[in-house]
Coordinates of C-alpha atoms in Angstrom, one line a residue:
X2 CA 83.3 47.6 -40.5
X3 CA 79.9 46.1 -41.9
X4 CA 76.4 46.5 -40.9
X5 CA 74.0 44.0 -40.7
X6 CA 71.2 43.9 -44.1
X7 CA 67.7 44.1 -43.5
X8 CA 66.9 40.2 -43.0
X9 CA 70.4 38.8 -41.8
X10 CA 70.1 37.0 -38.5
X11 CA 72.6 36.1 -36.1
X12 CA 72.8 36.0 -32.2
X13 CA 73.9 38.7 -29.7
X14 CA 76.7 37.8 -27.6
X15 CA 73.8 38.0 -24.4
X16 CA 71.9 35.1 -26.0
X17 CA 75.7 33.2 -26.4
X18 CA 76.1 34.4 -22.4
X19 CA 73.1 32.4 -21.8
X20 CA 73.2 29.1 -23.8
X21 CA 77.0 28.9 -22.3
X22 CA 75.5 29.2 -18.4
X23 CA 73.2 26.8 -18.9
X24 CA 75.5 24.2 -20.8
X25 CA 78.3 25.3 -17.8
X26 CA 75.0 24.3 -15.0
X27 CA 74.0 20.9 -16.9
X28 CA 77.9 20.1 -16.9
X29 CA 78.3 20.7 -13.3
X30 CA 75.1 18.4 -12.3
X31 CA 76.2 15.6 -14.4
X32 CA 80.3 15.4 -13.5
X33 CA 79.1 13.6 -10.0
X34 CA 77.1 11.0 -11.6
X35 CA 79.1 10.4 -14.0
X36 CA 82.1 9.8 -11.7
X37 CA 80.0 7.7 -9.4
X38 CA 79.3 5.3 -12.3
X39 CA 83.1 5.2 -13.1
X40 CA 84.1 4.2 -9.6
X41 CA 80.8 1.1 -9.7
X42 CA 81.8 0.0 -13.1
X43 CA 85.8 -0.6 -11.6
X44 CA 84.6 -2.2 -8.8
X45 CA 82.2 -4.2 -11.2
X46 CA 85.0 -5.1 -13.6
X47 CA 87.0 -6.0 -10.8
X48 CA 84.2 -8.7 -9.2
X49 CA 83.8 -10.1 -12.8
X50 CA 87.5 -10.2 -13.0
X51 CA 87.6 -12.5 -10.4
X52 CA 84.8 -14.4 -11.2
X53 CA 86.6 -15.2 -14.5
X54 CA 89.7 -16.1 -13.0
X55 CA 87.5 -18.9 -11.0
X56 CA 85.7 -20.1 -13.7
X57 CA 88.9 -20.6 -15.5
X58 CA 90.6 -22.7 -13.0
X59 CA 87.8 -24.8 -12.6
X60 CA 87.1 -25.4 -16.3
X61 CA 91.1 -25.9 -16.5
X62 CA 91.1 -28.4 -13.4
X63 CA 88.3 -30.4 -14.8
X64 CA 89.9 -30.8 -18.1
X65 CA 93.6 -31.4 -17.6
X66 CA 92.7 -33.2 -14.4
X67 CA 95.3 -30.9 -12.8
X68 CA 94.6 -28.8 -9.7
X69 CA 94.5 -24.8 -10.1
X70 CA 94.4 -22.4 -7.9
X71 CA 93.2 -18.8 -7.6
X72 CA 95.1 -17.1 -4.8
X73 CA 94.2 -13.9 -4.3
X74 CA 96.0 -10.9 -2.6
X75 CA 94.7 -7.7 -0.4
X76 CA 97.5 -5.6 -1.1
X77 CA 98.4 -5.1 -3.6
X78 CA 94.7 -6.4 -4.7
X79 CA 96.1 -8.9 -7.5
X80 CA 94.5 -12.4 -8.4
X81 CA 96.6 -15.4 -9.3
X82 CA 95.9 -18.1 -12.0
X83 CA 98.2 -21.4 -10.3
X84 CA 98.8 -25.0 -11.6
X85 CA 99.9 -28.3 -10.1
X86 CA 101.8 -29.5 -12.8
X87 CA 103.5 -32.0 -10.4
X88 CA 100.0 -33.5 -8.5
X89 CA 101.2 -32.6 -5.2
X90 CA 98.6 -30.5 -4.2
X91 CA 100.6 -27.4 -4.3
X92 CA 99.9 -25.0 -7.2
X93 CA 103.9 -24.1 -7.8
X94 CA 103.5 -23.0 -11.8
X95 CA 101.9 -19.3 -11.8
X96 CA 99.8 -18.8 -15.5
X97 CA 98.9 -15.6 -15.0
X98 CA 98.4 -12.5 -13.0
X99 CA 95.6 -9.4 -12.8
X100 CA 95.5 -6.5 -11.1
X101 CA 92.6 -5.1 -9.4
X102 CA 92.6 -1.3 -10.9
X103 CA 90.2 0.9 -8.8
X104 CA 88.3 -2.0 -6.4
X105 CA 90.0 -2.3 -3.3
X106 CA 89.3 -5.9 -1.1
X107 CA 87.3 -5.3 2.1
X108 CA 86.3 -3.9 4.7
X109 CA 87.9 -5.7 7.1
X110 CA 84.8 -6.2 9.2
X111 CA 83.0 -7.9 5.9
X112 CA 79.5 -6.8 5.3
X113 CA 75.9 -7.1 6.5
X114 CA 73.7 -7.4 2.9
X115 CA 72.3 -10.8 3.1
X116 CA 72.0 -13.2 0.0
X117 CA 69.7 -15.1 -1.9
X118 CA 69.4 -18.5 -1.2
X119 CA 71.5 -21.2 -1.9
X120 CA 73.9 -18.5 -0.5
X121 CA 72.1 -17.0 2.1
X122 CA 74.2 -19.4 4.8
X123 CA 77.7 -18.1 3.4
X124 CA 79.6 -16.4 5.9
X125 CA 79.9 -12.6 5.5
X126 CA 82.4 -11.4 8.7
X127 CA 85.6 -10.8 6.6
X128 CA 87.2 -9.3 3.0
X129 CA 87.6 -13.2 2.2
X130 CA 85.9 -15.3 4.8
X131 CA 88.2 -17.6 3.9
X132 CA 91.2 -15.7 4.7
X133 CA 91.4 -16.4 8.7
X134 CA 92.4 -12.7 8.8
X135 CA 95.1 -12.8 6.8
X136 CA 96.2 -10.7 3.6
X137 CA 95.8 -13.5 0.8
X138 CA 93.0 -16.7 0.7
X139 CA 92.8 -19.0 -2.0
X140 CA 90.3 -21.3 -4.0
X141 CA 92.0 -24.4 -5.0
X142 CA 90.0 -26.8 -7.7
X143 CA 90.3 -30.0 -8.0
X144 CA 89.6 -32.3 -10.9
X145 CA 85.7 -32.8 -10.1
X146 CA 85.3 -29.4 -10.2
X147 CA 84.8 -28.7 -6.5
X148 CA 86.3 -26.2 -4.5
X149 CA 88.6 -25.9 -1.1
X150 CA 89.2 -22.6 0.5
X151 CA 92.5 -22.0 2.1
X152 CA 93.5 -20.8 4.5
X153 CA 90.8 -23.2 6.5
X154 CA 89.6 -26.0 4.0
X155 CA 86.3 -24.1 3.9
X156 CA 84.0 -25.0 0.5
X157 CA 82.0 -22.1 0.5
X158 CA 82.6 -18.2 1.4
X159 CA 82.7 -14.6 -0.4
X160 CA 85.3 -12.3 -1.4
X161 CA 83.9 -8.7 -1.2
X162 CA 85.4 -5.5 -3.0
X163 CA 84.7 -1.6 -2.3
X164 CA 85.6 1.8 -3.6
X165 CA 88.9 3.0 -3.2
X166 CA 88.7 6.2 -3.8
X167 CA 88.9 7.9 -0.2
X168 CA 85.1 8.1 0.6
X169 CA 82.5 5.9 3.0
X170 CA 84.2 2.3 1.7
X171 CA 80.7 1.0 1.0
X172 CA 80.4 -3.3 -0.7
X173 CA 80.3 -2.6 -4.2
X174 CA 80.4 -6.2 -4.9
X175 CA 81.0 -9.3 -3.8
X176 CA 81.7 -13.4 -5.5
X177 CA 80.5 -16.0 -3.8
X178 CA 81.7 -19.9 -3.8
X179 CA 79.3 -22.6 -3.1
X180 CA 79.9 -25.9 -1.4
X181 CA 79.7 -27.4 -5.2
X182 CA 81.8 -25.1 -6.8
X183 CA 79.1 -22.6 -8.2
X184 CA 79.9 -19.2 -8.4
X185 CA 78.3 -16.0 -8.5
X186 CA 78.9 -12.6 -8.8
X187 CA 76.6 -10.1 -6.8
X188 CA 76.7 -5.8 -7.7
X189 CA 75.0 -3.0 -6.1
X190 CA 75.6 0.3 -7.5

């Protein structure tokens, strides 16, 4: 066994006891926030998910003078990339699928937060004010870059998401269509 020299140094195992308690205490406050800004950023990625998706068919619409369509679904919440190839007016030819991962679409009942002008008119009573209560509503573009909401032939309404994770299912964002075609993607965390 060896004994400690006159000027050696170390730590007792009481100040190790200590420095480990209070990393265990800062640890335990910060897991909370740290999962609460987990569950904003998925609901975050999923509202910008979508938003991309729009933007996508209406860039595509207005340069292969094709319709697209976005048809999104509540459950499973998925968003689908559609194109008229044949000028009927039905998208028939899917180009691609996403998958919501950790936003769920809802409430039911829509939300109360009002929005900024030129949105501020945009009906806010459903998941997708579009959807006439149903479980999918679509955005179809067309070549000039405008937009008709089905079910309904709406041209402007929102799509909100929440948290899916069990607790109070609070908006945690919601995209917007304008009468033009403008989009926007709104986030509260």
């Amino acid at each position: 066994m060896r004994t400690a020299k006159l000027g050696e140094r170390g730590f007792t195992l009481i100040e190790l006891m200590v420095v480990v308690g209070i990393i265990g205490v800062l640890s335990y406050m910060a897991v909370p926030n740290l999962i609460g800004m987990v569950r904003a950023n998925k609901i975050s990625a999923a509202a910008r998910k979508l938003y991309a998706t729009l933007a996508d068919a209406q860039g595509l619409a207005t340069g292969t003078g094709k319709a697209h369509c976005v048809v999104v679904t509540r459950d499973p919440a998925t968003v689908t990339l559609r194109r008229d190839d044949n000028r009927d007016g039905a998208c028939e030819v899917d180009v691609r699928t996403a998958v919501f991962d950790g936003a769920g679409l809802g409430p039911d009942a829509g939300y109360a937060a009002a929005m900024p002008v030129p949105f501020d008119t945009t009906p806010r009573d459903a998941w997708c004010t579009f959807a006439g209560g149903g479980s999918t509503c679509s955005a179809v573009f067309s070549d000039d870059g405008t937009a008709t909401l089905s079910p309904g032939g709406a041209t402007s309404g929102s799509i909100a998401f929440h948290d899916t994770s069990g607790r109070a299912r609070r908006i945690g964002a919601v995209v917007i269509i304008g009468a033009t075609g403008v989009m926007r993607v709104y986030t509260q965390n």
